[in-house]
C-alpha cells in the first residue's frame, strides 16, 4: 500500500542482522541460560551455527516450558539439552529437501 510505504518514520528503514558467529552465540547463550556446564555451552555454540538470535532465544523459551511443564521453577541442563535436540530437529526440517523418516520420533510437544 503506497500510503504505508511512503509514510515517514514507519517503513523507511530496513535493518539486516546477520547470523551470529560462534563467540556471539556463546555470549548470548551464556547471558540467557545462566551458569551451565562449559562443555554444554561449547556444544550448544558449535551446534547452533546457522541459528539466528531469535532461534537461540527459542532454545531458552523451550527449556523454560519444559521445566514449567514438569512443575520446576528453574531450567536444568537436561531441559536445555532436550530443547536443543527438539529445535535442532525442527531446524533441519526447515532445510531444503529434508525428509523425516516414518521410524523417527515425532517432533513437538505432547498435550
PDB file of C-alpha atoms in Angstrom:
ATOM      1  CA  UNK A   1       0.000   0.000   0.000  1.00  0.00           C
ATOM      2  CA  UNK A   2       1.654   3.285  -1.079  1.00  0.00           C
ATOM      3  CA  UNK A   3       0.075   5.158   1.849  1.00  0.00           C
ATOM      4  CA  UNK A   4       2.016   2.976   4.282  1.00  0.00           C
ATOM      5  CA  UNK A   5       5.213   2.528   2.319  1.00  0.00           C
ATOM      6  CA  UNK A   6       5.745   6.253   1.790  1.00  0.00           C
ATOM      7  CA  UNK A   7       4.795   7.291   5.293  1.00  0.00           C
ATOM      8  CA  UNK A   8       7.852   8.814   7.021  1.00  0.00           C
ATOM      9  CA  UNK A   9       9.350   7.057  10.047  1.00  0.00           C
ATOM     10  CA  UNK A  10       7.223   3.971   9.619  1.00  0.00           C
ATOM     11  CA  UNK A  11       8.636   1.752   6.920  1.00  0.00           C
ATOM     12  CA  UNK A  12      11.518   3.848   5.604  1.00  0.00           C
ATOM     13  CA  UNK A  13      14.284   1.835   7.283  1.00  0.00           C
ATOM     14  CA  UNK A  14      15.408  -1.704   6.720  1.00  0.00           C
ATOM     15  CA  UNK A  15      17.656  -3.377   9.271  1.00  0.00           C
ATOM     16  CA  UNK A  16      19.590  -6.520   8.459  1.00  0.00           C
ATOM     17  CA  UNK A  17      21.017  -8.648  11.229  1.00  0.00           C
ATOM     18  CA  UNK A  18      23.438 -11.319  10.127  1.00  0.00           C
ATOM     19  CA  UNK A  19      23.715 -14.679  11.805  1.00  0.00           C
ATOM     20  CA  UNK A  20      25.807 -14.557  14.973  1.00  0.00           C
ATOM     21  CA  UNK A  21      29.309 -16.029  14.911  1.00  0.00           C
ATOM     22  CA  UNK A  22      30.403 -18.611  17.493  1.00  0.00           C
ATOM     23  CA  UNK A  23      31.531 -16.013  20.056  1.00  0.00           C
ATOM     24  CA  UNK A  24      28.277 -14.067  19.737  1.00  0.00           C
ATOM     25  CA  UNK A  25      26.250 -17.290  20.080  1.00  0.00           C
ATOM     26  CA  UNK A  26      28.262 -18.333  23.114  1.00  0.00           C
ATOM     27  CA  UNK A  27      27.910 -14.899  24.757  1.00  0.00           C
ATOM     28  CA  UNK A  28      24.184 -14.787  24.029  1.00  0.00           C
ATOM     29  CA  UNK A  29      23.559 -18.304  25.326  1.00  0.00           C
ATOM     30  CA  UNK A  30      25.628 -17.646  28.443  1.00  0.00           C
ATOM     31  CA  UNK A  31      23.645 -14.475  29.203  1.00  0.00           C
ATOM     32  CA  UNK A  32      20.263 -16.081  28.536  1.00  0.00           C
ATOM     33  CA  UNK A  33      20.822 -19.525  30.082  1.00  0.00           C
ATOM     34  CA  UNK A  34      22.892 -18.538  33.098  1.00  0.00           C
ATOM     35  CA  UNK A  35      25.526 -20.744  34.651  1.00  0.00           C
ATOM     36  CA  UNK A  36      25.664 -24.034  32.791  1.00  0.00           C
ATOM     37  CA  UNK A  37      28.472 -26.507  32.278  1.00  0.00           C
ATOM     38  CA  UNK A  38      31.160 -25.129  29.951  1.00  0.00           C
ATOM     39  CA  UNK A  39      31.161 -28.354  27.909  1.00  0.00           C
ATOM     40  CA  UNK A  40      27.420 -27.978  27.282  1.00  0.00           C
ATOM     41  CA  UNK A  41      27.894 -24.299  26.449  1.00  0.00           C
ATOM     42  CA  UNK A  42      30.575 -25.138  23.872  1.00  0.00           C
ATOM     43  CA  UNK A  43      28.412 -27.920  22.434  1.00  0.00           C
ATOM     44  CA  UNK A  44      25.484 -25.527  22.050  1.00  0.00           C
ATOM     45  CA  UNK A  45      27.612 -22.777  20.497  1.00  0.00           C
ATOM     46  CA  UNK A  46      29.037 -25.255  17.950  1.00  0.00           C
ATOM     47  CA  UNK A  47      25.695 -26.915  17.253  1.00  0.00           C
ATOM     48  CA  UNK A  48      23.809 -23.703  16.502  1.00  0.00           C
ATOM     49  CA  UNK A  49      25.983 -22.351  13.689  1.00  0.00           C
ATOM     50  CA  UNK A  50      23.128 -21.272  11.388  1.00  0.00           C
ATOM     51  CA  UNK A  51      20.717 -20.164  14.111  1.00  0.00           C
ATOM     52  CA  UNK A  52      19.558 -16.566  14.411  1.00  0.00           C
ATOM     53  CA  UNK A  53      19.336 -14.747  17.735  1.00  0.00           C
ATOM     54  CA  UNK A  54      15.568 -15.333  17.636  1.00  0.00           C
ATOM     55  CA  UNK A  55      16.095 -19.085  17.258  1.00  0.00           C
ATOM     56  CA  UNK A  56      18.680 -19.038  20.066  1.00  0.00           C
ATOM     57  CA  UNK A  57      16.108 -17.288  22.242  1.00  0.00           C
ATOM     58  CA  UNK A  58      13.634 -20.048  21.406  1.00  0.00           C
ATOM     59  CA  UNK A  59      16.104 -22.511  22.979  1.00  0.00           C
ATOM     60  CA  UNK A  60      15.719 -20.718  26.324  1.00  0.00           C
ATOM     61  CA  UNK A  61      11.940 -20.399  25.974  1.00  0.00           C
ATOM     62  CA  UNK A  62      11.548 -24.090  25.098  1.00  0.00           C
ATOM     63  CA  UNK A  63      13.739 -25.160  28.035  1.00  0.00           C
ATOM     64  CA  UNK A  64      11.609 -22.958  30.323  1.00  0.00           C
ATOM     65  CA  UNK A  65       8.396 -24.523  29.022  1.00  0.00           C
ATOM     66  CA  UNK A  66       9.828 -27.977  29.707  1.00  0.00           C
ATOM     67  CA  UNK A  67      10.715 -27.045  33.297  1.00  0.00           C
ATOM     68  CA  UNK A  68       7.315 -25.442  33.919  1.00  0.00           C
ATOM     69  CA  UNK A  69       5.554 -28.477  32.453  1.00  0.00           C
ATOM     70  CA  UNK A  70       7.426 -30.632  34.980  1.00  0.00           C
ATOM     71  CA  UNK A  71       6.490 -28.246  37.820  1.00  0.00           C
ATOM     72  CA  UNK A  72      10.008 -26.939  38.374  1.00  0.00           C
ATOM     73  CA  UNK A  73      10.834 -23.243  38.911  1.00  0.00           C
ATOM     74  CA  UNK A  74      14.226 -23.387  37.155  1.00  0.00           C
ATOM     75  CA  UNK A  75      15.568 -24.972  33.993  1.00  0.00           C
ATOM     76  CA  UNK A  76      18.078 -27.791  34.212  1.00  0.00           C
ATOM     77  CA  UNK A  77      20.843 -28.820  31.854  1.00  0.00           C
ATOM     78  CA  UNK A  78      18.630 -31.762  30.865  1.00  0.00           C
ATOM     79  CA  UNK A  79      15.916 -29.265  29.826  1.00  0.00           C
ATOM     80  CA  UNK A  80      18.456 -27.341  27.771  1.00  0.00           C
ATOM     81  CA  UNK A  81      19.738 -30.486  26.064  1.00  0.00           C
ATOM     82  CA  UNK A  82      16.207 -31.703  25.326  1.00  0.00           C
ATOM     83  CA  UNK A  83      15.199 -28.275  23.987  1.00  0.00           C
ATOM     84  CA  UNK A  84      18.309 -28.179  21.796  1.00  0.00           C
ATOM     85  CA  UNK A  85      17.582 -31.635  20.341  1.00  0.00           C
ATOM     86  CA  UNK A  86      13.966 -30.678  19.650  1.00  0.00           C
ATOM     87  CA  UNK A  87      14.827 -27.355  17.994  1.00  0.00           C
ATOM     88  CA  UNK A  88      17.758 -28.812  16.051  1.00  0.00           C
ATOM     89  CA  UNK A  89      15.396 -31.383  14.531  1.00  0.00           C
ATOM     90  CA  UNK A  90      12.852 -28.681  13.720  1.00  0.00           C
ATOM     91  CA  UNK A  91      15.617 -26.514  12.235  1.00  0.00           C
ATOM     92  CA  UNK A  92      16.682 -29.386   9.967  1.00  0.00           C
ATOM     93  CA  UNK A  93      13.036 -29.790   8.977  1.00  0.00           C
ATOM     94  CA  UNK A  94      13.125 -26.299   7.503  1.00  0.00           C
ATOM     95  CA  UNK A  95      16.069 -27.102   5.249  1.00  0.00           C
ATOM     96  CA  UNK A  96      15.509 -27.766   1.589  1.00  0.00           C
ATOM     97  CA  UNK A  97      14.991 -31.440   0.691  1.00  0.00           C
ATOM     98  CA  UNK A  98      14.850 -32.564   4.335  1.00  0.00           C
ATOM     99  CA  UNK A  99      12.797 -35.708   4.863  1.00  0.00           C
ATOM    100  CA  UNK A 100      11.590 -37.198   8.123  1.00  0.00           C
ATOM    101  CA  UNK A 101      11.523 -40.986   8.014  1.00  0.00           C
ATOM    102  CA  UNK A 102       8.484 -42.841   9.316  1.00  0.00           C
ATOM    103  CA  UNK A 103      10.541 -44.534  12.041  1.00  0.00           C
ATOM    104  CA  UNK A 104      11.823 -41.243  13.565  1.00  0.00           C
ATOM    105  CA  UNK A 105      10.303 -39.851  16.739  1.00  0.00           C
ATOM    106  CA  UNK A 106       7.719 -37.114  16.217  1.00  0.00           C
ATOM    107  CA  UNK A 107       8.885 -33.580  16.937  1.00  0.00           C
ATOM    108  CA  UNK A 108       6.799 -31.282  19.114  1.00  0.00           C
ATOM    109  CA  UNK A 109       5.072 -31.041  22.452  1.00  0.00           C
ATOM    110  CA  UNK A 110       2.577 -33.619  23.604  1.00  0.00           C
ATOM    111  CA  UNK A 111      -0.641 -32.424  25.205  1.00  0.00           C
TER     112      UNK A 111
END
